[in-house]
Short mmCIF file of C-alpha atoms and ligand atoms in Angstrom, two decimals:
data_model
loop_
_atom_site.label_atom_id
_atom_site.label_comp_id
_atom_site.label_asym_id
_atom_site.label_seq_id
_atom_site.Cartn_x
_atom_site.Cartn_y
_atom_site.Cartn_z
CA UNK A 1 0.00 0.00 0.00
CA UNK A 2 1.07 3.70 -1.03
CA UNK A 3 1.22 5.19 2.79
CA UNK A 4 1.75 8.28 1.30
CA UNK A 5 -1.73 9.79 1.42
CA UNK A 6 -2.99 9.55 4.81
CA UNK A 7 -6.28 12.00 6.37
CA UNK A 8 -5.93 12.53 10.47
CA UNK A 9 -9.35 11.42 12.10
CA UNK A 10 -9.35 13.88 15.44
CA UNK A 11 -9.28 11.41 18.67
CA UNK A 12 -8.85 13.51 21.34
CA UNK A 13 -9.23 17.71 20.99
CA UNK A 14 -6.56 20.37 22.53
CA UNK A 15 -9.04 21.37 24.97
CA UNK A 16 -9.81 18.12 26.42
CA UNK A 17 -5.93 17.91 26.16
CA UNK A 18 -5.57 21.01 28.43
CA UNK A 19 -8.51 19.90 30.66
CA UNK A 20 -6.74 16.24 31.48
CA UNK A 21 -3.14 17.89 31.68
CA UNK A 22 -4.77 20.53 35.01
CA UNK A 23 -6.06 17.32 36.52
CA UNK A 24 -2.54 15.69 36.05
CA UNK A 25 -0.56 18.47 37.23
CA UNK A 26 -2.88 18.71 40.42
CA UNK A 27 -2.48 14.93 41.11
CA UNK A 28 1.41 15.12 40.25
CA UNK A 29 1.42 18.51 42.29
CA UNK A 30 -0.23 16.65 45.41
CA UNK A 31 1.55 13.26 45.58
CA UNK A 32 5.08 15.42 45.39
CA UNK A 33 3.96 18.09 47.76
CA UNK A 34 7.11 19.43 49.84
CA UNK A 35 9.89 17.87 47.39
CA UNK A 36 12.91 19.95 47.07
CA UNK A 37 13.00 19.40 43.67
CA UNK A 38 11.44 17.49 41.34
CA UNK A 39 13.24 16.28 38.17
CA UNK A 40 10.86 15.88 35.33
CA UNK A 41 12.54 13.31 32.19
CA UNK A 42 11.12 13.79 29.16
CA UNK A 43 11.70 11.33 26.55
CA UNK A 44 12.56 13.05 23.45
CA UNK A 45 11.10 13.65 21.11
CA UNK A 46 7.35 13.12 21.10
CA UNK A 47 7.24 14.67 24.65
CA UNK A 48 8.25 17.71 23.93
CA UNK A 49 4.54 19.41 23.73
CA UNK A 50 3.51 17.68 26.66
CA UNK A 51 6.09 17.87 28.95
CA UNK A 52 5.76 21.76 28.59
CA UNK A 53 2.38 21.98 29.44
CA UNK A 54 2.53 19.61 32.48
CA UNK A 55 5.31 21.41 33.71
CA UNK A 56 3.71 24.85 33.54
CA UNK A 57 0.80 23.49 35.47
CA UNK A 58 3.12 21.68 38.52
CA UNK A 59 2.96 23.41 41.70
CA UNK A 60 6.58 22.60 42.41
CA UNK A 61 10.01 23.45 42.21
CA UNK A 62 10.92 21.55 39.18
CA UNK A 63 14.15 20.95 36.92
CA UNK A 64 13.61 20.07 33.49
CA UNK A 65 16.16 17.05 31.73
CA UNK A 66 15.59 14.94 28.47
CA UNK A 67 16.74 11.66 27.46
CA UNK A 68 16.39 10.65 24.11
CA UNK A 69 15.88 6.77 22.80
CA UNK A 70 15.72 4.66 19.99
CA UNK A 71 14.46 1.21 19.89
CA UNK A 72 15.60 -1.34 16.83
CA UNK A 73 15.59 -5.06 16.48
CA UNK A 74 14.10 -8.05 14.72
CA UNK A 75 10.05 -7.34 14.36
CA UNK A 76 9.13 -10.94 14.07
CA UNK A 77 10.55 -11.16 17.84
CA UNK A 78 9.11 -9.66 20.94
CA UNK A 79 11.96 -8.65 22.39
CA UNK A 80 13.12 -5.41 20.89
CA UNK A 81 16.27 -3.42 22.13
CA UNK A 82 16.25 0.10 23.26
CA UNK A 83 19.06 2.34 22.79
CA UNK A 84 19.73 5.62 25.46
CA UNK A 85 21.13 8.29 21.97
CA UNK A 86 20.87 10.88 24.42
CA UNK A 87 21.23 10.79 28.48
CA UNK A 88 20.07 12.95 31.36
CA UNK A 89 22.39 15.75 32.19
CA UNK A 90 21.68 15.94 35.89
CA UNK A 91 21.84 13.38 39.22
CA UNK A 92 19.06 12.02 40.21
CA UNK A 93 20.60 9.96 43.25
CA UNK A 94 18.52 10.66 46.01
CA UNK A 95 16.04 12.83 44.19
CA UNK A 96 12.27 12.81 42.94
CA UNK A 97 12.06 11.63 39.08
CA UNK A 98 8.85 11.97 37.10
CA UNK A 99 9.56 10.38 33.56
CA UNK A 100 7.46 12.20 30.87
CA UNK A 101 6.31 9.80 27.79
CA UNK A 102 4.28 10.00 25.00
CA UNK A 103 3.17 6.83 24.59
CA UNK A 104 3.42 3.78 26.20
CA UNK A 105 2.93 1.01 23.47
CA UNK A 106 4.71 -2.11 23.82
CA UNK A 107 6.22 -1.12 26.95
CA UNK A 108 10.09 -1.62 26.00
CA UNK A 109 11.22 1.80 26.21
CA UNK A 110 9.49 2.81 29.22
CA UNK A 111 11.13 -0.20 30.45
CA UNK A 112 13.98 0.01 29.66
CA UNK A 113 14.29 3.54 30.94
CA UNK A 114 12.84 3.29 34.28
CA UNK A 115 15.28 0.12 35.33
CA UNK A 116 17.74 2.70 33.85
CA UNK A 117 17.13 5.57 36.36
CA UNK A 118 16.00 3.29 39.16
CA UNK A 119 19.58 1.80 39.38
CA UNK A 120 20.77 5.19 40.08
CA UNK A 121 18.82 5.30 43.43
CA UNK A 122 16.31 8.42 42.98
CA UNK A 123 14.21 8.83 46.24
CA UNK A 124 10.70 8.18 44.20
CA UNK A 125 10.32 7.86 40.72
CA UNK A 126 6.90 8.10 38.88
CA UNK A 127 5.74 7.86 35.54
CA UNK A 128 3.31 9.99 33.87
CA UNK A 129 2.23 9.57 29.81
CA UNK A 130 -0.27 10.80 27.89
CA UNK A 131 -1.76 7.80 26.18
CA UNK A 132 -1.43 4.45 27.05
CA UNK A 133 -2.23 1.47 24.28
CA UNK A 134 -2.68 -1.17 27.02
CA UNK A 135 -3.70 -3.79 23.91
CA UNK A 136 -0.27 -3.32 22.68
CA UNK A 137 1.63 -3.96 25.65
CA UNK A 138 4.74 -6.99 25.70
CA UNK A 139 6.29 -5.97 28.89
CA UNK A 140 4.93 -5.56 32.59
CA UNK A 141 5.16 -1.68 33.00
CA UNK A 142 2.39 0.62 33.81
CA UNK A 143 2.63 4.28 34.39
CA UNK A 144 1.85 5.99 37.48
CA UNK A 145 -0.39 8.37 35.47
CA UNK A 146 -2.31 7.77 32.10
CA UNK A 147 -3.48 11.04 29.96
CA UNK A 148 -5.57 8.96 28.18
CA UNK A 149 -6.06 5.42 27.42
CA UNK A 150 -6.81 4.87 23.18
CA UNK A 151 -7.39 1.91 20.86
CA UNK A 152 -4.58 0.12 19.17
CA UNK A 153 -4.47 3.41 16.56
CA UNK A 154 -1.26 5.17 14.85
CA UNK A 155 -1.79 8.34 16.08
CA UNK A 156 -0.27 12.15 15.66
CA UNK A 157 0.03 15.37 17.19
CA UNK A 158 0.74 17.26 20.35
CA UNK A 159 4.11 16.44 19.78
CA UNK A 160 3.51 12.95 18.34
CA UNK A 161 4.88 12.25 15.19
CA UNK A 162 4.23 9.96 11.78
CA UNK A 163 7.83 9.87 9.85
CA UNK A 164 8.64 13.07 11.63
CA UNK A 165 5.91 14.85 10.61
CA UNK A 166 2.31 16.24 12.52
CA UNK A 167 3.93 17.01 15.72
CA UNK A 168 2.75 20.56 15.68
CA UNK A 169 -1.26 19.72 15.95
CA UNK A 170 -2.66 20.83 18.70
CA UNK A 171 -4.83 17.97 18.99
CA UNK A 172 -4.23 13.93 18.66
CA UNK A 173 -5.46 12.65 15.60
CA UNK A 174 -5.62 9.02 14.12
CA UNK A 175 -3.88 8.67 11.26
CA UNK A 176 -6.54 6.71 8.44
CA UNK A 177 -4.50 6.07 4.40
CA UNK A 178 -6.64 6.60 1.88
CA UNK A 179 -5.93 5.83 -1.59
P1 IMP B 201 7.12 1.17 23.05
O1 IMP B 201 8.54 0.87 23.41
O2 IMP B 201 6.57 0.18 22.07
O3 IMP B 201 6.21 1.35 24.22
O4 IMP B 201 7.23 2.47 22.20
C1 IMP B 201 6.71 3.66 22.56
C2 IMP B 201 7.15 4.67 21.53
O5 IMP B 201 6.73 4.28 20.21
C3 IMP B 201 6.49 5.98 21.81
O6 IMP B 201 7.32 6.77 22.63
C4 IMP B 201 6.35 6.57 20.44
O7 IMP B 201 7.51 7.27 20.11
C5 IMP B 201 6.22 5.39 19.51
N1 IMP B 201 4.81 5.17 19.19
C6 IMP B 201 3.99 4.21 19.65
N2 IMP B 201 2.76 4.33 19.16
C7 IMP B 201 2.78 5.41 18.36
C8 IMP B 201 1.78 6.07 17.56
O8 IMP B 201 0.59 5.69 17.49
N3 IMP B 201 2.20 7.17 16.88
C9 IMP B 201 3.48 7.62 16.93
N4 IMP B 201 4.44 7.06 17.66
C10 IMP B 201 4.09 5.94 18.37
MG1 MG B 202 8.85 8.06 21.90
#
């Protein structure tokens, strides 16, 4: 199939985006209450949009670090490696870690980065992503917060990307090819 034409079905709108990110924030906000400083992860790139609205809405001192991944490997196996392109800058021995993702989907990256930072002995470390494809999921991981739980779509926007492009919609859209 040409996947070159493709139409974007909206799934979820940017203000029920903006409504679910307040409730996270106040949640996130509540359960960290007191910290020192929290240390929000995002995993680059398609939390970009996200992360930067959550973090605008925590009521907490907060530093900001990134860690980018890429995940290759044999698709008739389940096991897929991830790679770490692109590490935190800061320590998080001793510290409070929320890890920002976009998606969780088969649950290797998310994974792979949490046994990451948890062997470098953070005081608490959560998880909070925006959509969660629980039908897709190969390893045991859940996130401490979901934005949104969706079907087993391919989906864009709000930072989420189809062959680098779409990030910039404001909204999450399913992406439907059409001839
Ligand atoms: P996982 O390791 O399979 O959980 O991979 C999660 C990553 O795959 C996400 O961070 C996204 O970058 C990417 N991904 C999963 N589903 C989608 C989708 O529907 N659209 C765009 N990227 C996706
Ligand atoms: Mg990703």
């Amino acid at each position: 199939m040409d996947h070159s034409n493709y139409v974007i079905d909206e799934m979820i709108s940017a203000k029920s985006i903006a409504a679910r990110v307040e409730e996270l924030a106040k949640e996130i906000s509540a359960l960290f209450e007191g910290t020192d400083k929290l240390i929000v992860v995002g995993l680059l790139r398609g939390s970009f949009v996200f992360i930067a609205d959550l973090a605008r809405e925590l009521d907490l001192p907060v530093e900001i670090d990134f860690m980018e991944t890429s995940s290759y490997g044999n698709s008739t196996e389940s096991s897929r490696e991830v790679r770490i392109l692109k590490d935190i800058r800061g320590e998080i021995e001793g510290r409070d870690v929320l890890v920002v993702e976009d998606i969780v989907d088969t649950g290797h990256t998310l994974n792979h980065v949490v046994h990451l930072l948890k062997s470098r002995n953070p005081k608490r470390l959560k998880i909070c992503a925006l959509l969660d494809k629980p039908s897709r999921r190969e390893v045991d991981i859940a996130a401490d917060w979901i934005g949104f739980e969706i079907p087993d779509k391919f989906v864009v926007g709000y930072g989420i990307d189809y062959a680098q492009r779409n990030r910039n919609l404001d909204h999450i859209g399913a992406v439907r090819f059409v001839e």
